[in-house]
CSV table of C-alpha atoms and ligand atoms in Angstrom, one decimal:
chain,number,residue,atom,x,y,z
A,1,MET,CA,25.5,178.3,241.5
A,2,ASN,CA,28.8,178.4,239.8
A,3,THR,CA,28.5,182.0,238.3
A,4,GLY,CA,30.6,183.4,241.1
A,5,ALA,CA,33.3,180.8,240.6
A,6,ALA,CA,33.3,181.6,236.9
A,7,ARG,CA,34.0,185.2,237.7
A,8,LEU,CA,36.9,184.3,239.8
A,9,VAL,CA,38.8,182.5,237.0
A,10,VAL,CA,38.7,185.5,234.8
A,11,ALA,CA,42.1,187.1,235.4
A,12,ASP,CA,42.9,190.6,234.2
A,13,PRO,CA,40.2,190.9,231.5
A,14,ALA,CA,41.0,193.7,229.0
A,15,VAL,CA,38.6,195.4,226.7
A,16,VAL,CA,39.7,196.9,223.3
A,17,THR,CA,37.2,199.0,221.4
A,18,VAL,CA,36.8,199.0,217.7
A,19,ALA,CA,35.4,202.5,217.1
A,20,LEU,CA,33.1,202.4,214.1
A,21,GLY,CA,30.3,204.9,215.1
A,22,SER,CA,27.0,203.1,215.6
A,23,ARG,CA,28.7,199.8,214.8
A,24,THR,CA,31.3,200.2,217.5
A,25,TYR,CA,32.1,196.9,219.3
A,26,HIS,CA,34.3,195.6,222.1
A,27,ILE,CA,36.9,192.9,222.1
A,28,HIS,CA,37.1,191.2,225.6
A,29,VAL,CA,40.4,189.4,226.3
A,30,GLY,CA,40.7,187.3,229.4
A,31,ARG,CA,41.5,183.9,230.8
A,32,GLY,CA,38.4,181.9,231.6
A,33,LEU,CA,36.1,184.3,229.7
A,34,LEU,CA,34.1,181.5,228.1
A,35,ALA,CA,32.4,180.9,231.4
A,36,GLN,CA,30.9,184.3,231.2
A,37,ALA,CA,29.8,184.1,227.6
A,38,GLY,CA,26.1,184.0,228.2
A,39,GLU,CA,26.2,187.0,230.5
A,40,LEU,CA,28.5,189.0,228.1
A,41,CYS,CA,26.6,188.0,224.9
A,42,ALA,CA,23.3,188.9,226.5
A,43,THR,CA,24.3,192.5,226.5
A,44,VAL,CA,24.1,192.6,222.7
A,45,LEU,CA,21.3,190.1,221.9
A,46,LYS,CA,18.1,191.2,220.3
A,47,GLN,CA,16.3,188.0,221.2
A,48,ARG,CA,17.4,185.3,223.6
A,49,ARG,CA,18.5,183.0,220.8
A,50,VAL,CA,21.8,182.2,219.2
A,51,PHE,CA,23.0,179.9,216.5
A,52,ILE,CA,26.5,178.6,217.0
A,53,VAL,CA,28.8,177.6,214.1
A,54,THR,CA,31.8,175.6,215.2
A,55,ASP,CA,34.1,172.9,213.8
A,56,SER,CA,34.7,169.2,214.5
A,57,LYS,CA,37.8,169.8,216.7
A,58,VAL,CA,36.5,172.7,218.7
A,59,ALA,CA,33.0,171.2,219.3
A,60,PRO,CA,34.1,168.3,221.6
A,61,LEU,CA,36.3,170.8,223.6
A,62,TYR,CA,34.0,173.8,224.1
A,63,LEU,CA,30.6,173.5,222.5
A,64,GLY,CA,29.0,171.7,225.4
A,65,ALA,CA,30.3,174.2,228.0
A,66,LEU,CA,29.3,177.2,225.8
A,67,SER,CA,25.8,175.8,225.1
A,68,ALA,CA,25.3,175.1,228.9
A,69,ASN,CA,26.5,178.6,229.7
A,70,PHE,CA,23.9,180.0,227.2
A,71,ALA,CA,21.2,177.8,228.7
A,72,ALA,CA,22.1,179.0,232.2
A,73,ALA,CA,21.6,182.6,231.0
A,74,GLY,CA,18.2,181.7,229.5
A,75,ILE,CA,19.5,181.8,225.9
A,76,ARG,CA,18.4,179.1,223.4
A,77,ALA,CA,21.4,177.9,221.4
A,78,ASP,CA,21.2,175.8,218.2
A,79,HIS,CA,24.4,174.8,216.4
A,80,ILE,CA,26.1,173.3,213.4
A,81,VAL,CA,29.5,171.6,213.4
A,82,VAL,CA,31.6,171.8,210.1
A,83,PRO,CA,34.7,169.7,209.5
A,84,ALA,CA,37.8,171.3,210.9
A,85,GLY,CA,40.2,172.8,208.4
A,86,GLU,CA,40.5,175.3,205.6
A,87,THR,CA,38.5,173.1,203.2
A,88,SER,CA,35.3,174.1,205.1
A,89,LYS,CA,35.7,177.6,203.8
A,90,ASP,CA,33.9,176.9,200.5
A,91,PHE,CA,30.5,177.3,198.8
A,92,ALA,CA,29.4,173.8,199.8
A,93,HIS,CA,29.9,174.4,203.5
A,94,LEU,CA,28.4,177.9,203.3
A,95,GLN,CA,25.3,176.3,201.9
A,96,GLN,CA,25.2,173.7,204.6
A,97,VAL,CA,25.5,176.4,207.3
A,98,LEU,CA,22.8,178.6,205.7
A,99,ASP,CA,20.5,175.6,205.3
A,100,ALA,CA,21.0,174.6,209.0
A,101,MET,CA,20.2,178.2,210.1
A,102,LEU,CA,17.1,178.3,208.0
A,103,SER,CA,16.0,174.8,209.2
A,104,ALA,CA,16.4,176.1,212.7
A,105,LYS,CA,14.2,179.0,211.8
A,106,CYS,CA,16.7,181.7,212.6
A,107,GLU,CA,15.2,185.1,212.5
A,108,ARG,CA,16.7,188.5,211.9
A,109,GLY,CA,17.1,188.9,215.6
A,110,THR,CA,18.9,185.6,216.1
A,111,MET,CA,22.6,186.1,216.8
A,112,ILE,CA,25.1,183.9,215.0
A,113,VAL,CA,28.1,182.9,217.2
A,114,ALA,CA,31.3,181.8,215.5
A,115,LEU,CA,33.1,179.5,218.0
A,116,GLY,CA,36.5,178.5,216.5
A,117,GLY,CA,39.5,179.6,214.5
A,118,GLY,CA,39.7,181.9,211.5
A,119,VAL,CA,38.0,179.3,209.3
A,120,VAL,CA,34.8,179.2,211.4
A,121,GLY,CA,34.9,182.9,211.9
A,122,ASP,CA,35.2,183.7,208.2
A,123,LEU,CA,32.6,181.1,207.2
A,124,ALA,CA,30.0,182.0,210.0
A,125,GLY,CA,30.6,185.7,209.5
A,126,PHE,CA,29.9,185.4,205.8
A,127,ALA,CA,26.8,183.3,206.5
A,128,ALA,CA,25.6,186.0,208.9
A,129,ALA,CA,26.3,188.7,206.3
A,130,VAL,CA,23.9,187.0,203.8
A,131,LEU,CA,21.4,185.2,205.9
A,132,LEU,CA,18.0,187.0,205.7
A,133,ARG,CA,20.0,189.8,204.0
A,134,GLY,CA,22.2,190.2,207.1
A,135,VAL,CA,22.0,189.2,210.8
A,136,GLU,CA,24.4,190.1,213.6
A,137,PHE,CA,27.2,187.8,214.8
A,138,ILE,CA,29.6,187.4,217.7
A,139,GLN,CA,33.1,186.1,217.4
A,140,ILE,CA,34.4,183.7,220.0
A,141,PRO,CA,37.9,183.0,218.5
A,142,THR,CA,39.7,179.9,219.8
A,143,THR,CA,43.1,180.1,217.9
A,144,LEU,CA,45.8,182.6,218.5
A,145,LEU,CA,45.5,183.7,214.9
A,146,ALA,CA,41.8,184.3,215.3
A,147,GLN,CA,42.2,186.1,218.6
A,148,VAL,CA,44.8,188.6,217.2
A,149,ASP,CA,43.5,189.0,213.7
A,150,SER,CA,40.6,187.3,211.9
A,151,SER,CA,37.9,187.8,214.6
A,152,VAL,CA,38.5,191.6,214.5
A,153,GLY,CA,37.7,193.9,211.6
A,154,GLY,CA,34.8,192.3,209.8
A,155,LYS,CA,36.4,190.6,206.9
A,156,THR,CA,34.4,187.4,206.2
A,157,GLY,CA,34.3,185.0,203.3
A,158,ILE,CA,35.2,181.8,201.6
A,159,ASN,CA,37.8,180.4,199.2
A,160,THR,CA,37.1,179.4,195.6
A,161,PRO,CA,39.2,177.4,193.1
A,162,ALA,CA,40.5,180.8,191.8
A,163,GLY,CA,42.0,181.7,195.2
A,164,LYS,CA,41.6,182.6,198.9
A,165,ASN,CA,38.9,184.8,200.3
A,166,LEU,CA,37.8,186.0,196.9
A,167,VAL,CA,34.1,185.8,197.8
A,168,GLY,CA,33.0,187.5,201.0
A,169,ALA,CA,31.7,190.6,202.7
A,170,PHE,CA,32.7,193.2,205.2
A,171,HIS,CA,30.5,192.4,208.1
A,172,GLN,CA,31.6,193.6,211.6
A,173,PRO,CA,30.8,191.4,214.6
A,174,ARG,CA,28.8,192.9,217.5
A,175,LEU,CA,31.2,191.5,220.1
A,176,VAL,CA,34.5,189.5,220.3
A,177,LEU,CA,35.3,187.2,223.3
A,178,ALA,CA,38.9,186.0,223.3
A,179,ASP,CA,39.3,183.5,226.2
A,180,THR,CA,43.1,183.0,226.4
A,181,ALA,CA,42.5,179.7,228.3
A,182,VAL,CA,41.3,177.9,225.2
A,183,LEU,CA,44.7,178.4,223.7
A,184,ASP,CA,45.9,175.7,226.2
A,185,THR,CA,44.4,173.0,224.0
A,186,LEU,CA,45.6,174.5,220.7
A,187,PRO,CA,48.3,172.3,219.0
A,188,ARG,CA,51.7,174.0,219.3
A,189,ARG,CA,52.0,174.2,215.5
A,190,GLU,CA,48.8,176.2,215.3
A,191,LEU,CA,49.9,178.4,218.2
A,192,VAL,CA,53.2,179.2,216.5
A,193,ALA,CA,51.5,179.8,213.1
A,194,GLY,CA,49.1,182.3,214.7
A,195,TYR,CA,52.2,184.1,216.1
A,196,ALA,CA,53.1,185.2,212.6
A,197,GLU,CA,50.1,187.6,212.7
A,198,VAL,CA,51.3,188.9,216.1
A,199,ALA,CA,54.8,189.6,214.7
A,200,LYS,CA,53.1,191.3,211.7
A,201,TYR,CA,51.8,194.1,213.8
A,202,GLY,CA,55.3,194.9,215.1
A,203,LEU,CA,56.8,194.6,211.6
A,204,LEU,CA,54.3,196.8,209.9
A,205,GLY,CA,54.2,199.7,212.3
A,206,ASP,CA,55.4,199.2,215.8
A,207,PRO,CA,59.2,198.7,216.2
A,208,GLY,CA,58.9,198.9,220.0
A,209,PHE,CA,56.5,196.0,220.0
A,210,TRP,CA,58.8,194.1,217.7
A,211,SER,CA,61.7,194.6,220.0
A,212,TRP,CA,59.5,193.4,222.9
A,213,LEU,CA,58.6,190.3,220.8
A,214,GLU,CA,62.3,189.5,220.1
A,215,ALA,CA,62.8,189.3,223.9
A,216,ASN,CA,59.4,187.8,225.0
A,217,GLY,CA,57.9,186.1,221.9
A,218,ALA,CA,59.5,182.7,222.4
A,219,PRO,CA,58.7,182.6,226.2
A,220,ALA,CA,55.1,183.7,225.4
A,221,LEU,CA,54.7,180.6,223.2
A,222,SER,CA,56.3,178.2,225.7
A,223,GLY,CA,53.0,177.3,227.5
A,224,GLY,CA,52.6,177.2,231.3
A,225,ASP,CA,51.7,179.8,233.8
A,226,SER,CA,54.6,182.2,233.2
A,227,ALA,CA,53.7,182.4,229.5
A,228,HIS,CA,50.1,183.6,230.1
A,229,ALA,CA,50.9,187.3,230.8
A,230,ALA,CA,53.2,187.6,227.8
A,231,LEU,CA,50.7,185.9,225.5
A,232,ARG,CA,48.0,188.1,226.8
A,233,HIS,CA,50.2,191.2,226.1
A,234,CYS,CA,50.7,189.8,222.5
A,235,ILE,CA,46.9,189.5,222.1
A,236,VAL,CA,45.9,192.8,223.6
A,237,THR,CA,48.6,194.8,221.7
A,238,SER,CA,47.7,193.1,218.4
A,239,CYS,CA,43.9,193.7,218.9
A,240,ALA,CA,44.6,197.3,219.8
A,241,ALA,CA,46.7,197.8,216.6
A,242,LYS,CA,44.1,196.2,214.4
A,243,ALA,CA,41.3,198.2,216.1
A,244,ARG,CA,43.1,201.4,215.3
A,245,ILE,CA,43.7,200.5,211.7
A,246,VAL,CA,40.2,199.2,211.1
A,247,ALA,CA,38.6,202.3,212.7
A,248,ALA,CA,40.7,204.4,210.3
A,249,ASP,CA,40.1,202.4,207.1
A,250,GLU,CA,37.3,199.9,207.5
A,251,LYS,CA,36.9,198.9,203.9
A,252,GLU,CA,40.6,198.8,203.0
A,253,ASN,CA,40.9,201.9,200.9
A,254,GLY,CA,44.3,202.7,202.3
A,255,ALA,CA,46.1,201.9,205.5
A,256,ARG,CA,44.3,198.6,206.2
A,257,ALA,CA,46.1,197.1,203.2
A,258,LEU,CA,49.2,197.2,205.4
A,259,LEU,CA,47.7,194.3,207.4
A,260,ASN,CA,48.4,192.2,204.4
A,261,LEU,CA,52.1,192.3,204.9
A,262,GLY,CA,53.4,188.9,203.7
A,263,HIS,CA,49.9,187.9,202.5
A,264,THR,CA,50.4,188.4,198.8
A,265,PHE,CA,53.2,185.9,198.8
A,266,GLY,CA,51.5,183.8,201.6
A,267,HIS,CA,48.1,183.5,199.8
A,268,ALA,CA,50.0,182.4,196.6
A,269,LEU,CA,51.8,179.7,198.6
A,270,GLU,CA,48.6,178.5,200.2
A,271,ALA,CA,46.9,178.3,196.8
A,272,GLU,CA,49.8,176.3,195.4
A,273,MET,CA,50.0,174.0,198.4
A,274,GLY,CA,46.2,173.3,198.2
A,275,TYR,CA,44.9,174.3,201.6
A,276,GLY,CA,45.2,170.7,202.9
A,277,GLY,CA,47.2,171.4,206.1
A,278,ASP,CA,50.7,171.0,204.6
A,279,LEU,CA,51.2,174.7,205.0
A,280,LEU,CA,49.1,176.6,207.6
A,281,HIS,CA,47.9,180.1,206.9
A,282,GLY,CA,50.2,181.6,209.5
A,283,GLU,CA,53.2,179.6,208.2
A,284,ALA,CA,52.5,180.9,204.7
A,285,VAL,CA,52.3,184.4,206.1
A,286,ALA,CA,55.6,184.0,207.9
A,287,ALA,CA,57.3,182.8,204.7
A,288,GLY,CA,55.6,185.6,202.9
A,289,ILE,CA,56.8,188.3,205.4
A,290,VAL,CA,60.4,187.1,204.9
A,291,LEU,CA,59.9,187.3,201.1
A,292,ALA,CA,58.4,190.9,201.4
A,293,PHE,CA,61.5,191.9,203.5
A,294,GLU,CA,63.9,190.3,201.1
A,295,LEU,CA,62.2,192.0,198.1
A,296,SER,CA,62.4,195.3,200.0
A,297,ALA,CA,66.1,194.8,200.6
A,298,ARG,CA,66.7,193.8,197.0
A,299,LEU,CA,65.0,197.0,195.9
A,300,GLY,CA,67.4,198.9,198.2
A,301,LEU,CA,64.6,200.0,200.4
A,302,CYS,CA,65.3,198.0,203.6
A,303,PRO,CA,68.5,197.4,205.5
A,304,SER,CA,69.7,193.8,205.2
A,305,GLN,CA,70.2,193.8,209.0
A,306,ASP,CA,66.4,194.1,209.4
A,307,VAL,CA,65.8,191.1,207.1
A,308,ALA,CA,68.3,189.2,209.3
A,309,ARG,CA,66.4,190.2,212.4
A,310,VAL,CA,63.1,188.9,211.0
A,311,ARG,CA,64.7,185.7,209.9
A,312,ALA,CA,66.4,185.2,213.3
A,313,HIS,CA,63.2,185.8,215.3
A,314,PHE,CA,61.0,183.6,213.2
A,315,THR,CA,63.6,180.9,213.4
A,316,ALA,CA,63.7,181.3,217.2
A,317,VAL,CA,60.0,180.8,217.6
A,318,GLY,CA,59.8,178.0,215.1
A,319,LEU,CA,58.2,179.8,212.1
A,320,PRO,CA,59.3,179.0,208.5
A,321,VAL,CA,61.6,181.6,206.9
A,322,ALA,CA,61.4,180.1,203.4
A,323,PRO,CA,58.6,178.9,201.2
A,324,PRO,CA,58.1,175.1,200.6
A,325,ARG,CA,59.9,174.1,197.4
A,326,ARG,CA,57.5,171.3,196.4
A,327,GLY,CA,53.7,171.2,196.4
A,328,PRO,CA,51.0,168.8,195.0
A,329,ARG,CA,52.0,169.8,191.4
A,330,GLY,CA,55.7,169.1,192.0
A,331,ALA,CA,58.5,171.7,192.2
A,332,ILE,CA,57.1,175.2,192.9
A,333,THR,CA,58.3,177.8,190.4
A,334,PRO,CA,58.2,181.6,190.6
A,335,ALA,CA,55.9,181.6,187.6
A,336,MET,CA,53.3,179.4,189.5
A,337,LEU,CA,53.4,181.8,192.5
A,338,ILE,CA,53.1,184.9,190.3
A,339,GLN,CA,50.2,183.4,188.5
A,340,HIS,CA,48.4,183.0,191.9
A,341,MET,CA,49.4,186.5,192.9
A,342,THR,CA,47.5,188.0,189.9
A,343,GLN,CA,44.3,186.9,191.7
A,344,ASP,CA,45.2,189.1,194.6
A,345,LYS,CA,42.4,191.5,195.8
A,346,LYS,CA,45.0,194.3,195.7
A,347,MET,CA,45.4,194.2,191.9
A,348,LYS,CA,44.7,197.6,190.4
A,349,ASP,CA,44.3,198.0,186.6
A,350,GLY,CA,46.2,194.7,186.2
A,351,THR,CA,49.1,195.8,188.4
A,352,LEU,CA,50.0,194.1,191.7
A,353,THR,CA,50.2,196.2,194.8
A,354,PHE,CA,52.8,195.0,197.4
A,355,VAL,CA,53.3,195.7,201.1
A,356,LEU,CA,57.0,196.3,201.4
A,357,ALA,CA,59.1,197.7,204.3
A,358,ARG,CA,61.7,200.4,204.6
A,359,GLY,CA,62.7,198.6,207.8
A,360,ILE,CA,61.2,197.1,210.9
A,361,GLY,CA,58.0,198.9,211.7
A,362,LYS,CA,58.0,200.8,208.4
A,363,ALA,CA,55.7,199.0,206.0
A,364,PHE,CA,54.2,200.8,203.0
A,365,LEU,CA,52.3,200.1,199.8
A,366,THR,CA,53.7,200.2,196.4
A,367,ASP,CA,52.9,199.1,192.9
A,368,GLU,CA,56.4,199.7,191.6
A,369,VAL,CA,58.0,196.3,191.8
A,370,PRO,CA,59.8,195.3,188.6
A,371,ARG,CA,58.9,191.8,187.6
A,372,ALA,CA,62.5,190.8,187.2
A,373,GLN,CA,63.2,191.7,190.9
A,374,LEU,CA,60.2,189.8,192.1
A,375,GLU,CA,61.3,186.7,190.1
A,376,ALA,CA,64.8,187.0,191.4
A,377,VAL,CA,63.6,187.0,195.0
A,378,LEU,CA,61.3,184.0,194.4
A,379,THR,CA,64.0,182.1,192.5
A,380,ALA,CA,66.5,182.6,195.3
A,381,ALA,CA,63.9,181.4,197.9
A,382,LEU,CA,62.8,178.4,195.9
A,383,THR,CA,66.1,177.2,194.6
A,384,GLY,CA,68.9,179.1,196.5
B,1,NAD,P1,41.5,177.2,211.7
B,1,NAD,O1,40.3,177.9,212.0
B,1,NAD,O2,41.6,176.1,210.7
B,1,NAD,O3,42.0,176.5,213.1
B,1,NAD,C1,43.2,175.8,213.1
B,1,NAD,C2,43.0,174.4,213.7
B,1,NAD,O4,42.9,174.5,215.1
B,1,NAD,C3,41.7,173.7,213.3
B,1,NAD,O5,41.9,172.3,213.1
B,1,NAD,C4,40.8,173.9,214.5
B,1,NAD,O6,39.8,172.9,214.5
B,1,NAD,C5,41.7,173.8,215.6
B,1,NAD,N1,41.3,174.5,216.8
B,1,NAD,C6,40.8,175.8,216.9
B,1,NAD,N2,40.7,176.2,218.2
B,1,NAD,C7,41.2,175.2,218.9
B,1,NAD,C8,41.5,175.0,220.3
B,1,NAD,N3,41.2,176.0,221.2
B,1,NAD,N4,42.0,173.9,220.7
B,1,NAD,C9,42.3,172.9,219.8
B,1,NAD,N5,42.1,173.0,218.5
B,1,NAD,C10,41.6,174.1,218.1
B,1,NAD,O7,42.7,178.2,211.4
B,1,NAD,P2,43.2,179.6,211.9
B,1,NAD,O8,44.6,179.6,211.8
B,1,NAD,O9,42.5,180.0,213.2
B,1,NAD,O10,42.5,180.6,210.8
B,1,NAD,C11,43.0,180.6,209.4
B,1,NAD,C12,41.9,181.2,208.6
B,1,NAD,O11,41.7,182.6,209.0
B,1,NAD,C13,42.3,181.3,207.1
B,1,NAD,O12,41.2,180.8,206.4
B,1,NAD,C14,42.6,182.7,206.9
B,1,NAD,O13,42.2,183.1,205.5
B,1,NAD,C15,41.6,183.4,207.8
B,1,NAD,N6,42.0,184.7,208.2
B,1,NAD,C16,41.0,185.7,208.1
B,1,NAD,C17,41.3,187.0,208.5
B,1,NAD,C18,40.2,188.0,208.5
B,1,NAD,O14,40.5,189.2,208.7
B,1,NAD,N7,39.0,187.6,208.4
B,1,NAD,C19,42.6,187.3,209.0
B,1,NAD,C20,43.6,186.3,209.0
B,1,NAD,C21,43.3,185.0,208.6
B,2,LIG,N1,43.8,190.3,208.0
B,2,LIG,C1,43.8,191.5,207.2
B,2,LIG,C2,42.7,192.4,207.5
B,2,LIG,O1,41.9,192.2,208.3
B,2,LIG,O2,42.6,193.4,206.9
């Protein structure tokens, strides 16, 4: 029996709670946690059946072990593998996933399991939200981005030609299992991109965490044994921050919108670049955060030293500090990006809401951004 050995490899598991009344759930963070998945998931299953959604890069790495672990716990596990990458977050793949679930005769008590990054989590979560008018799901995030952000908080959905995440549902998971060991196989570019969402929590409301990141962020991303504790701290602190915000404002009527720091710009950049892998979500968010701080400084709201600190730290960890200047349609212009921004979910009565900052750790929402200032910041970033 290897159950005992599996327990031994789980070092310092931490549990963060998302307090949502009867829908409260726990985020487990630990190294080697995947080997306990059957046991941990069994605590929330209604029937000993799950349906796993994963992608073509994650499946060869972790699907076999996870399925075997479920089997050892007496849990039947069916699965579907979608192509890796953002392009799977669309109607066609949603339909494939739903068809596979229905072909496997999933019932209302069958638990959907999202094994993968934010793409799989958003797609599987949305499928769970609409299958049989809603079934429960578990997140097993395998990227840093998914472990610190997308697996927590219940935002699920897909992209459409009009923009990112414009079709979806709030549907909270029953459980989140973040095994930090799976990050060992994540390509470095993906790891660094996910770090943009870690940095976001410091920048939006926790200057102490930001200072800690300035000292420890680069070592945390360096890999190897010494990095594990720092990376774990990044993940637990980020999940705790997100859990607090989601518990206070689940449906984004107020404070939760602060989590979109950098995203209005970032989503516009992603839409313009075409979701093909030239610009990863976290990279777009990083460039977007810098633009949000630059806009804040231009409006006289944020000290320029804070903008410099953001740029310096992002550069130190290998994140972009400027948007790409060319995309599939040629040179990217401010007008192109502003056109994408008008599809933003934070539009109110035709006016864009921005997340800006009065300094590091002091993000706030505003709809008072003169178009000329926005254009000036974008022009400087795209041509300066
Ligand atoms: P992703 O899911 O595309 O994963 C990135 C790449 O890493 C993929 O190629 C994947 O196959 C591969 N991969 C995943 N885990 C791996 C592992 N352990 N080892 C090796 N390769 C691995 O991208 P992502 O950055 O995780 O997520 C981005 C998506 O998340 C975007 O669609 C974004 O909109 C969404 N998102 C959602 C929320 C939310 O609250 N729901 C928040 C932030 C981002
Ligand atoms: N990633 C933004 C949110 O969950 O609200």
